[in-house]
Coordinates of C-alpha atoms in Angstrom, one line a residue:
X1 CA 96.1 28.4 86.9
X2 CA 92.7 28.1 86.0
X3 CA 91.0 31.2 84.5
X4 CA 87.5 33.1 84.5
X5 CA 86.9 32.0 80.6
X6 CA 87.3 28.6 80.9
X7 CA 84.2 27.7 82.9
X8 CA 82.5 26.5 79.8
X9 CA 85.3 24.4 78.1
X10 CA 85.6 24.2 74.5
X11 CA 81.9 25.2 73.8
X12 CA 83.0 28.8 74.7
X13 CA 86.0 28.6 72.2
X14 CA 84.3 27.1 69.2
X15 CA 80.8 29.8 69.9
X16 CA 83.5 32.6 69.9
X17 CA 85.5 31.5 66.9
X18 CA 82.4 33.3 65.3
X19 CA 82.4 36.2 67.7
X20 CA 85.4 37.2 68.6
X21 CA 86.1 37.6 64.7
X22 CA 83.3 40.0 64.5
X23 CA 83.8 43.6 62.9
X24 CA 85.7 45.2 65.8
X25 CA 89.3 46.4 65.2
X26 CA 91.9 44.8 67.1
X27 CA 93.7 46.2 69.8
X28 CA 97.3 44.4 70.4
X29 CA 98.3 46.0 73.6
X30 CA 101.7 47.0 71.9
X31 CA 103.0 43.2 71.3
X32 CA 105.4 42.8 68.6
X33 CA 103.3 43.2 65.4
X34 CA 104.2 40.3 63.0
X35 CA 104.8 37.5 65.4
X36 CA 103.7 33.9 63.8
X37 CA 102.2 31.8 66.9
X38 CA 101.7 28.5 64.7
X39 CA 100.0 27.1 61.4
X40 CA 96.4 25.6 60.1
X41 CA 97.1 23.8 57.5
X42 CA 100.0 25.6 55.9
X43 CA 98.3 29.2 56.4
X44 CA 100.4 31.8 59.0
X45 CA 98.3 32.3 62.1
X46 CA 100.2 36.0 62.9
X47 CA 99.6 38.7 65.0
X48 CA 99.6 41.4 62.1
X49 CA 96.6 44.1 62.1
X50 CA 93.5 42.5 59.8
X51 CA 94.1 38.8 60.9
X52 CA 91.5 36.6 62.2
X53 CA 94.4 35.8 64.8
X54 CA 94.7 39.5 66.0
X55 CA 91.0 40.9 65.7
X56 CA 90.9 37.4 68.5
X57 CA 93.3 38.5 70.5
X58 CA 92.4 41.6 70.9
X59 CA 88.3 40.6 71.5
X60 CA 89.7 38.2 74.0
X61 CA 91.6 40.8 75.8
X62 CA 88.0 42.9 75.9
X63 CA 86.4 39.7 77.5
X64 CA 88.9 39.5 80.4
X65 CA 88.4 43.6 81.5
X66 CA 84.6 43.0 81.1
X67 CA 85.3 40.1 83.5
X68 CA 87.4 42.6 85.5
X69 CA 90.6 40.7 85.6
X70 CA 93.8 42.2 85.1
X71 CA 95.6 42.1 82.0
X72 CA 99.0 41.3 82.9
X73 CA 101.5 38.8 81.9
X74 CA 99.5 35.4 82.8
X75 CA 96.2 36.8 81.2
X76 CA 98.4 37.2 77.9
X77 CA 99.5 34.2 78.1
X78 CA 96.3 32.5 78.8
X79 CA 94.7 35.2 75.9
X80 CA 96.9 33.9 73.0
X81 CA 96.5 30.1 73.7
X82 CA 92.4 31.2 74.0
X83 CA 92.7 33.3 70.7
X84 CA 95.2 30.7 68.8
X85 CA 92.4 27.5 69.4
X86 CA 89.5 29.7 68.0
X87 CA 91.7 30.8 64.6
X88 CA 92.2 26.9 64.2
X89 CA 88.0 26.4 64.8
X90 CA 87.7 29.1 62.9
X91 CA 89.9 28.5 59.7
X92 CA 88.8 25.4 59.7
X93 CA 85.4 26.0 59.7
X94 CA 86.0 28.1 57.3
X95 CA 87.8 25.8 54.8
X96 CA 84.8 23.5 54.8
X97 CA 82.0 25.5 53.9
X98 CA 84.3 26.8 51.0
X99 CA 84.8 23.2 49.5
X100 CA 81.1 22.5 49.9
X101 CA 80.1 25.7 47.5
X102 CA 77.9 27.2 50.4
X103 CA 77.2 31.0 50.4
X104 CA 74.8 32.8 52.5
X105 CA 72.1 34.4 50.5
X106 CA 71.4 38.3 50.0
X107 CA 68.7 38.3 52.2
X108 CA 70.3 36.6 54.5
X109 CA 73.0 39.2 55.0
X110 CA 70.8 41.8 54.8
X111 CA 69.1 40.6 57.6
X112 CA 72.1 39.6 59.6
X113 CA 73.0 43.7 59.0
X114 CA 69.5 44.7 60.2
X115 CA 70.4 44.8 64.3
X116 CA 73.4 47.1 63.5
X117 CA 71.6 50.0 61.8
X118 CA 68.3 49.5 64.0
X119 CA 67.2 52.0 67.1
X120 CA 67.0 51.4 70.9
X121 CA 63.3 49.6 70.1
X122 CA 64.7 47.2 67.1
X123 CA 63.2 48.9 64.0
X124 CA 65.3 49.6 61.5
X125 CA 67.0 53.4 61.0
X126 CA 67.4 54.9 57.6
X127 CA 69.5 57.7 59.9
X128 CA 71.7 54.9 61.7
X129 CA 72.2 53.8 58.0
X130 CA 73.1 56.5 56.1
X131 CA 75.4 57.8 58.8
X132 CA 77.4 55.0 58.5
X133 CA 80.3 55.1 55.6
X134 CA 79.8 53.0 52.4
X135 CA 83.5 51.3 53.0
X136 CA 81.9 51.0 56.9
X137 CA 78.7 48.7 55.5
X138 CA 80.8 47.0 53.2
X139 CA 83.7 45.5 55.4
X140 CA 80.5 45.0 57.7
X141 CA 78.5 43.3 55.4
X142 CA 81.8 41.2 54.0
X143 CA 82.8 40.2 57.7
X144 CA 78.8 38.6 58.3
X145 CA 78.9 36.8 55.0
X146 CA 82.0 34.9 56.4
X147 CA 80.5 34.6 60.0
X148 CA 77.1 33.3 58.5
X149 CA 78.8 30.7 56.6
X150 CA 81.0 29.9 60.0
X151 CA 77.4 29.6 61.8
X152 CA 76.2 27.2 59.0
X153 CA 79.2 24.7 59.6
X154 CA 78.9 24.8 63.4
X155 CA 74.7 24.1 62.9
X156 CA 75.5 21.5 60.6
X157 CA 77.9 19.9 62.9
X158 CA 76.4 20.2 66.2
X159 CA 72.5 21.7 65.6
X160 CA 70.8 25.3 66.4
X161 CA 70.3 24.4 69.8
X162 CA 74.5 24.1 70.4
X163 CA 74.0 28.3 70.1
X164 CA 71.7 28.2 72.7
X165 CA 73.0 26.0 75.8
X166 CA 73.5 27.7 79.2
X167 CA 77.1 27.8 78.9
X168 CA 76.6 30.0 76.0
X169 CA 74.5 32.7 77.6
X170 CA 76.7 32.9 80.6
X171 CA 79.8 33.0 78.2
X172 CA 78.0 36.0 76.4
X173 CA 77.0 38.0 79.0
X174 CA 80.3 39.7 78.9
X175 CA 80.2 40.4 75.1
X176 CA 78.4 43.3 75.5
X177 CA 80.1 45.2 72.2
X178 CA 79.1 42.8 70.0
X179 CA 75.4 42.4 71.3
X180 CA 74.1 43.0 68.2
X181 CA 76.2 39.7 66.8
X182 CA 74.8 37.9 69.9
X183 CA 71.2 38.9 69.0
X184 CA 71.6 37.4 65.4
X185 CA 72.8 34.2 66.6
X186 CA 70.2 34.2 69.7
X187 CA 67.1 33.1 67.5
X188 CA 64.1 30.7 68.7
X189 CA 62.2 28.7 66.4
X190 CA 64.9 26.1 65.1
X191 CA 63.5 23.1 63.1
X192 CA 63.1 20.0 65.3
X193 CA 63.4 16.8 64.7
X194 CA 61.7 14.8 67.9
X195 CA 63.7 16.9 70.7
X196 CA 66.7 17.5 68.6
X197 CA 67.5 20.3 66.6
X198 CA 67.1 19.8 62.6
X199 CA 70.7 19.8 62.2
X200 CA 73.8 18.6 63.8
X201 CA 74.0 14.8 65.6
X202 CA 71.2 13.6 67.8
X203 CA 70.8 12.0 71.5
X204 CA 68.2 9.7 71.1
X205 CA 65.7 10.0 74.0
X206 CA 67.0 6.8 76.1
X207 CA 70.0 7.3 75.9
X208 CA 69.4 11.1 77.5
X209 CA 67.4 9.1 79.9
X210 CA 70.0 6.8 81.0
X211 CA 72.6 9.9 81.4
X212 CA 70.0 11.3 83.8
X213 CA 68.9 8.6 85.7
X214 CA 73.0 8.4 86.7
X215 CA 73.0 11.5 88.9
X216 CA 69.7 10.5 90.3
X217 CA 70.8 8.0 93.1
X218 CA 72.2 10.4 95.8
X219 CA 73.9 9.8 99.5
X220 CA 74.2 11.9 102.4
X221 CA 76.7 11.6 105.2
X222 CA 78.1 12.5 108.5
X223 CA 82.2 12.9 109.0
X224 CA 84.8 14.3 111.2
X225 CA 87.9 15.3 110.2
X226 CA 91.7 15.2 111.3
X227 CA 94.2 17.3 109.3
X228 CA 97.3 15.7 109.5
X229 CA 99.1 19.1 109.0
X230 CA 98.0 19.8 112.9
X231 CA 100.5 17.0 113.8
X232 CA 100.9 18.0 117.9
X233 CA 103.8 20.1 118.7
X234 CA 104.9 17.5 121.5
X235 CA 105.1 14.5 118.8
X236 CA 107.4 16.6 116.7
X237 CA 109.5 17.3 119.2
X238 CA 109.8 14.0 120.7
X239 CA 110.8 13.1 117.2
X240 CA 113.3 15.8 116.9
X241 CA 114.8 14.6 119.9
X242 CA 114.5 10.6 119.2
X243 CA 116.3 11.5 115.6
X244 CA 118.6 14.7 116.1
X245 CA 121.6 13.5 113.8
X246 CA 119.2 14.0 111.3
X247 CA 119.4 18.0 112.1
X248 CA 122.7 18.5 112.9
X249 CA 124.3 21.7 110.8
X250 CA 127.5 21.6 109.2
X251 CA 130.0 24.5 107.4
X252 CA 130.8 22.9 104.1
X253 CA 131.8 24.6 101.1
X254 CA 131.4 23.0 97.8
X255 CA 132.7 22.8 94.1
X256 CA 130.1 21.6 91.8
X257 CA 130.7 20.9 88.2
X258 CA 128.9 18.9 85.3
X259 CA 132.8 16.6 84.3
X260 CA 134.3 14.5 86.0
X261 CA 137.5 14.9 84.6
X262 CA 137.6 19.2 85.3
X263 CA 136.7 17.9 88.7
X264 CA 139.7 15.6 89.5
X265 CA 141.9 18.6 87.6
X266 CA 140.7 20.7 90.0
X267 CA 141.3 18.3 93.1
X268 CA 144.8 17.6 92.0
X269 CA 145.3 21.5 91.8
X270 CA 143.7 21.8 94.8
X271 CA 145.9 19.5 96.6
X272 CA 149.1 21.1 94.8
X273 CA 148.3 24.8 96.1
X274 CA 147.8 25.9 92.5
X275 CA 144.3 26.6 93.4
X276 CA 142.7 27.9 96.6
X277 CA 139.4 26.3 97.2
X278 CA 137.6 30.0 97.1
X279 CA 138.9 30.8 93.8
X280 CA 137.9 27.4 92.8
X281 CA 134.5 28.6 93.5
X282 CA 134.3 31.7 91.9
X283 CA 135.5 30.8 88.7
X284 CA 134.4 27.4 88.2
X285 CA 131.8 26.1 90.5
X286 CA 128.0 26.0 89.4
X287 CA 126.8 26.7 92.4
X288 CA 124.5 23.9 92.4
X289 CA 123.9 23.4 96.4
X290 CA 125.3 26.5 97.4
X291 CA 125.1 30.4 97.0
X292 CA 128.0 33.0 95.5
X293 CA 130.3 32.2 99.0
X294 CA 130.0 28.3 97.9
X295 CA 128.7 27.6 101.2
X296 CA 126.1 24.5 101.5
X297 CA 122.8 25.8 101.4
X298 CA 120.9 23.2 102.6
X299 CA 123.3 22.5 105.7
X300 CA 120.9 19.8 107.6
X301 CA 122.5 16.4 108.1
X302 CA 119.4 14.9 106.4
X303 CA 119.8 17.4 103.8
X304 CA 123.3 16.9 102.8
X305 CA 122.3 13.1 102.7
X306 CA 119.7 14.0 99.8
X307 CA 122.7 15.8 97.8
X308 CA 125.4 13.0 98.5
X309 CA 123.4 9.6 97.5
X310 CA 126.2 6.8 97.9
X311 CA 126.4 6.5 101.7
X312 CA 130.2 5.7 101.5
X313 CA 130.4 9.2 100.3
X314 CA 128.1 10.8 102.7
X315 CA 130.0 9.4 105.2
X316 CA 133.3 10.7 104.3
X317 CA 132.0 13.9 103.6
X318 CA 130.2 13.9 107.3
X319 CA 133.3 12.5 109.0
X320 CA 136.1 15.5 107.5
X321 CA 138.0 17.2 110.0
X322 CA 138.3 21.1 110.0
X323 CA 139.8 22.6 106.3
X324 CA 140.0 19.1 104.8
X325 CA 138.8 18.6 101.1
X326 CA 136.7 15.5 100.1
X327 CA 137.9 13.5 96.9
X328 CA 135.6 14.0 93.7
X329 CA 132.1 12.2 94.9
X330 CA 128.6 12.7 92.0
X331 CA 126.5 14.1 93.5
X332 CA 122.4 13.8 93.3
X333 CA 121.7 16.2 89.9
X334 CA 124.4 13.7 88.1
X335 CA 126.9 16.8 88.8
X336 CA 130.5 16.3 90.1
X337 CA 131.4 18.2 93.5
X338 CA 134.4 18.7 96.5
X339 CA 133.5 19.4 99.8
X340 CA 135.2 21.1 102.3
X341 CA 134.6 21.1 106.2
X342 CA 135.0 25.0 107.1
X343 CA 134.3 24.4 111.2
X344 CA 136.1 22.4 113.5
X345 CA 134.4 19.0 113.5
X346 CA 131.8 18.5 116.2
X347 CA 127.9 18.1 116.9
X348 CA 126.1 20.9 116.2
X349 CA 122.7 19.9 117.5
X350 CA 119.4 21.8 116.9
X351 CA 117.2 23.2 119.3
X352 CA 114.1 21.6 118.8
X353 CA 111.7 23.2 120.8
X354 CA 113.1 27.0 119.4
X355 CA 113.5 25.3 116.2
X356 CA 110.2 23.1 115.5
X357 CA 109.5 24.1 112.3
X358 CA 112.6 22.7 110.9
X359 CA 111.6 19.2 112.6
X360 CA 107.7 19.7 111.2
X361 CA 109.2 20.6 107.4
X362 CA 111.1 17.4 107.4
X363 CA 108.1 15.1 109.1
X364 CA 106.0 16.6 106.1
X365 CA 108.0 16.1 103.4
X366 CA 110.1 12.6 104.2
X367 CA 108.0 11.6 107.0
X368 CA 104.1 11.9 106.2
X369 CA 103.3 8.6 107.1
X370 CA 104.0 9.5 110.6
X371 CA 101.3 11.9 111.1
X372 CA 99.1 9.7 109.1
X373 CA 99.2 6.8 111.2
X374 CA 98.9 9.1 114.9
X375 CA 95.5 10.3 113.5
X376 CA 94.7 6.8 111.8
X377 CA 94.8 5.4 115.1
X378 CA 92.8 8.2 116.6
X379 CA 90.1 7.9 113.9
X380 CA 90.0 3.8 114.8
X381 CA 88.8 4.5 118.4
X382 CA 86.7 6.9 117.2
X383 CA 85.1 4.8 114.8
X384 CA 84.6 2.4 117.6
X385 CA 82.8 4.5 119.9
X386 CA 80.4 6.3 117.3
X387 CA 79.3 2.2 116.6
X388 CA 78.6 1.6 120.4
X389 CA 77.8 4.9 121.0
X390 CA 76.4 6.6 118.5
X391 CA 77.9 8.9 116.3
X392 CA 77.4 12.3 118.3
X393 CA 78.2 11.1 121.7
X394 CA 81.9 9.9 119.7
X395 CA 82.0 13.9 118.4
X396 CA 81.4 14.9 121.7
X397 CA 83.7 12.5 123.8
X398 CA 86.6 12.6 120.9
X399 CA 85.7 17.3 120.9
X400 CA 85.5 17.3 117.4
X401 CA 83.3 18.7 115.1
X402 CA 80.6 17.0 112.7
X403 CA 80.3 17.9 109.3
X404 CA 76.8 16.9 107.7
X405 CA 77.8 16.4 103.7
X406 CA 74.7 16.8 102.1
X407 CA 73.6 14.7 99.5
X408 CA 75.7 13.7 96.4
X409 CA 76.2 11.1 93.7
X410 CA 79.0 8.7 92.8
X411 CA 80.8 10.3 90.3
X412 CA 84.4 10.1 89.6
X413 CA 85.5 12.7 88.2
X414 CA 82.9 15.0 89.0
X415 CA 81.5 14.4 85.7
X416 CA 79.1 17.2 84.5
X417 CA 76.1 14.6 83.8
X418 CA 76.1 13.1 87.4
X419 CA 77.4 16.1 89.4
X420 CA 80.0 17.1 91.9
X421 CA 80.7 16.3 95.6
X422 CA 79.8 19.5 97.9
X423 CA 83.0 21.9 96.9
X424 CA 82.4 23.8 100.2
X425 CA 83.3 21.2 102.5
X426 CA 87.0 21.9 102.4
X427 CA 87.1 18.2 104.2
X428 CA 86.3 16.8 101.0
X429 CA 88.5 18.6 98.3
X430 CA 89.9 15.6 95.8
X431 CA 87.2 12.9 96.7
X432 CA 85.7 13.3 93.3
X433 CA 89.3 11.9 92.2
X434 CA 90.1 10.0 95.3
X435 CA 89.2 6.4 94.2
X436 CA 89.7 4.6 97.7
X437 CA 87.6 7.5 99.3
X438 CA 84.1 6.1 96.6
X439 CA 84.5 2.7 96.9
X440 CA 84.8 3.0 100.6
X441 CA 82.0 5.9 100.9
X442 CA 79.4 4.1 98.5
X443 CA 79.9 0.9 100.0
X444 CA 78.6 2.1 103.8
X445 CA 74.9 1.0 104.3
X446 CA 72.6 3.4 106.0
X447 CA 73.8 3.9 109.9
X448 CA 76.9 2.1 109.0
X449 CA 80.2 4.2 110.1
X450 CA 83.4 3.5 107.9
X451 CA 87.0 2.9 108.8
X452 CA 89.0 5.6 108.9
X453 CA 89.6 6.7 104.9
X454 CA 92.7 8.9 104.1
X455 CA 91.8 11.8 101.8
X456 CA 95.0 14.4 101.1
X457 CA 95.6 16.0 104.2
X458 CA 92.8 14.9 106.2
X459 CA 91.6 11.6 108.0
X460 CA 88.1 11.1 107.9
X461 CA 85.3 9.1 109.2
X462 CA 82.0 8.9 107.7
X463 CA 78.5 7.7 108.8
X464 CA 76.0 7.2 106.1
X465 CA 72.9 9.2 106.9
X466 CA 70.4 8.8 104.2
X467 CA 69.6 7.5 100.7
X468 CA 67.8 9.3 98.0
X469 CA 66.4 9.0 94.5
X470 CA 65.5 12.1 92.5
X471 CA 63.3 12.1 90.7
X472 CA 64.2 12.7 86.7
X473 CA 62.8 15.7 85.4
X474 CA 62.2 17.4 82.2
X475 CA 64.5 20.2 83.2
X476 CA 67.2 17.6 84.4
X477 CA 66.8 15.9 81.2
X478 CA 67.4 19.3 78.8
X479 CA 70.3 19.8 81.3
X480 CA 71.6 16.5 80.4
X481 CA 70.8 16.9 76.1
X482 CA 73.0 20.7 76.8
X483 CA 76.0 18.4 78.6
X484 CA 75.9 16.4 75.4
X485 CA 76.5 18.8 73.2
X486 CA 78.6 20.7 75.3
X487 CA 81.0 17.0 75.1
X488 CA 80.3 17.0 71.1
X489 CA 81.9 20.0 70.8
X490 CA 84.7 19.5 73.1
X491 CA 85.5 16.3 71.7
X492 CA 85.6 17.8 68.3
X493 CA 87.9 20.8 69.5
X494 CA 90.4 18.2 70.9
X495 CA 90.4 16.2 68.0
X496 CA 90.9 19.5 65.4
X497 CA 93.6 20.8 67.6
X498 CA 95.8 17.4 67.6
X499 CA 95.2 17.4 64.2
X500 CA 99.1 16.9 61.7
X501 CA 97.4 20.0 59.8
X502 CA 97.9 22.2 63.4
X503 CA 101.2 23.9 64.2
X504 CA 100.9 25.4 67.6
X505 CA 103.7 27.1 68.5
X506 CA 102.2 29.8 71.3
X507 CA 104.2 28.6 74.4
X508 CA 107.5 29.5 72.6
X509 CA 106.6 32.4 70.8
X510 CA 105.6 34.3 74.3
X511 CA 108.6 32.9 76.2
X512 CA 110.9 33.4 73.9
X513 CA 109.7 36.2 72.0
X514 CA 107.3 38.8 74.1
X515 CA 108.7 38.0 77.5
X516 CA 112.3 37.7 76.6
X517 CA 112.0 41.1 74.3
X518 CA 110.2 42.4 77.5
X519 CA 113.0 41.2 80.2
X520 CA 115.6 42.7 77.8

């Protein structure tokens, strides 16, 4: 599931790693205090009151209610792997400017502190000051000194301008209680060197120039659509019909277990009337394929093939008469099972035509190919009318709809520096992934309709309507220089977080800790 906060990758994480660690206490939404969600280099990260990890998590928690989501069980989940990455940026960042002997000056904190004890029109309050307690100012003044020097890693890394991308602002907008934070991190006026900021690694102009010159090149198109999920109802039936021993039901009962050996014990008592087959079930079985009653859930011929994979066995299991018990056959989960025929042996066709969704299910799932090639075939002719015709009078004789894509660049992908394919043209969902679909798509000169080009669900076929270059513009280019960094950064998350100095154990600590402690 992808979540609100994770629209600006790891360029939100690493910014908030200095935020979120801002003075605000911690609220822990009554989670087990004390829990230890992994290691940085040897040092706890633990959800205790006063950690880095906690004052996170509980800053994160305040982001998603700005955001107005919900802060249920998924959020958490979501919250704790958000807050565990941004300890790790944070510790480490941390570490470093330690070992380099860096310390923010006295003036520097002092005016870091200057936005908190300031009125509605910035100048400073004596009032707003005094008000505040001297162990307030000091844990204040303490908690900027370590942001400031967290600030001065991240610019030396990555520049000034890295706290001042798009993705930044738009991640920020929601941090309205630590506005005043925001403010001291939101300055102009960084020292440039050529377009880059003074510190942190540089894009040298051509290279920015090439980036943007690969989004430029842009192609519009014309395609209808056939979704393969709107197989006709007549075609599935005909199938039903053609194929009914595939969905004929039958009573069986089944004993499941994981050894062979318990199995043939069972058989043999079984056999012996030591046993009956139903309290076989109840106190042995695993219930594998079945429910309490140990009747086969999954009862369709085609389905009991799928459980029994050895066609000998299927057979024998298929051809018992009424009461009889099968020998010990594996089964497909590597399990050992008995069957046991609880009807009198006979056809037991399906209704198709009251029944057609069972028949569509199977088409979908074992038979897509079938539905593929009826609309492939359509999509041919149609291709061959819109080139003798012309591509409207096809729509019209075919009565289907055209959908004009409007224009877009080849990007696999969909790669931030060269775009993404129109995400409201449900026709196209996955063509930024969908290698066949480019190649075929990008190779189309202008007029020139494709063959038909499977996409997921859909069949399409597309007309190329139109070439463009855009132009590459200052703007474009500062959008590119932002994408840049915004890579930088993420590279250098990923790279930290693999790191043999990062213990993350966050999945099984809420699993197996808060949920399981919840559930019980």
């Amino acid at each position: 599931m992808k979540r609100t906060l994770l629209y600006v990758g790891s360029v939100f994480i690493l910014i908030l790693s200095a935020v979120t660690f801002i003075f605000v206490p911690a609220m822990l939404h009554g989670t087990p205090k004390g829990l230890v969600f992994g290691k940085y280099d040897g040092k706890k990260i633990e959800l205790a009151q006063g950690t880095e990890f906690a004052t996170s998590v509980g800053n994160f928690s305040d982001l998603y209610k700005n955001q107005g989501q919900s802060l249920n069980d998924s959020a958490y989940f979501y919250i704790y792997n958000y807050a565990f990455n941004a300890t790790v940026s944070y510790l480490a960042g941390k570490d470093a400017v330690k070992s380099s002997g860096y310390e923010p000056t006295a003036t520097t904190v002092s005016r870091a502190m200057l936005p908190y004890f300031s009125d509605e029109k910035g100048n400073y309050s004596a009032k707003l000051y005094n008000s505040t307690s001297e162990a307030t100012r000091n844990s204040l003044k303490k908690d900027l000194e370590n942001k400031l020097a967290w600030t001065r890693y991240y610019e030396d890394l990555f520049g000034t301008d890295a706290l001042n991308t798009d993705g930044y602002y738009m991640g920020l907008t929601c941090l309205q209680n630590y506005g005043n934070y925001i403010r001291l991190l939101q300055y102009e006026g960084a020292a440039k060197l050529g377009n880059n900021a003074f510190f942190g690694l540089k894009t040298s102009d051509a290279e920015t120039e090439f980036l943007a010159n690969l989004g430029s090149s842009k192609r519009s198109f014309d395609l209808v659509a056939w979704d393969k999920s709107t197989y006709p109802d007549q075609e599935v039936i005909m199938y039903g019909v053609d194929h009914y021993e595939l969905f004929n039901k039958h009573d069986i009962s089944v004993i499941s277990v994981d050894d062979k050996a318990q199995a043939e014990k069972l058989l043999g008592q079984i056999n012996n009337n030591e046993v009956t087959f139903e309290d076989a079930i109840k106190e042995f079985s695993k219930k594998y394929y079945t429910g309490d009653d140990g009747k086969l859930t999954s009862n369709y011929e085609y389905q009991i093939k799928e459980i029994i994979p050895n066609e000998d066995d299927f057979n024998s299991v298929i051809a018992l008469e009424k009461d009889a018990v099968s020998g010990v056959i594996q089964t497909a989960n590597n399990s050992y099972s008995i069957f046991r025929r609880n009807e009198k042996r006979g056809l037991n066709h399906l209704n198709v035509e009251e029944n057609i969704d069972v028949v569509r299910n199977y088409l979908d799932s074992h038979e897509a190919g079938i539905a593929e090639e009826y609309y492939t075939n359509i999509a041919k002719d149609f291709a061959a009318s819109a080139v003798a015709n012309g591509f409207d009078r096809a729509c019209r004789d075919a009565k289907v709809t055209k959908v004009a894509v409007p224009a877009f660049t080849l990007t696999y992908g969909e790669n931030a520096m060269t775009g993404k394919i129109p995400s409201d043209i449900k026709e196209l969902q996955g063509a930024g992934n969908n290698e066949n679909f480019l190649e075929k798509a990008f190779a189309l000169k202008n007029g020139e309709v494709s063959e038909p080009i499977i996409l997921g669900n859909n069949v399409l076929v597309l007309k190329l309507t139109g070439e463009q270059n855009d132009p590459v513009t200052d703007e474009a280019k500062k959008t590119v220089a932002g994408n840049i960094t915004s890579f930088d950064t993420a590279t250098a998350q990923a790279a930290l977080l693999a790191s043999s100095k990062v213990e993350n154990n966050v999945q099984q600590v809420f699993f197996n800790e808060i949920m399981a402690t919840k559930n019980n």
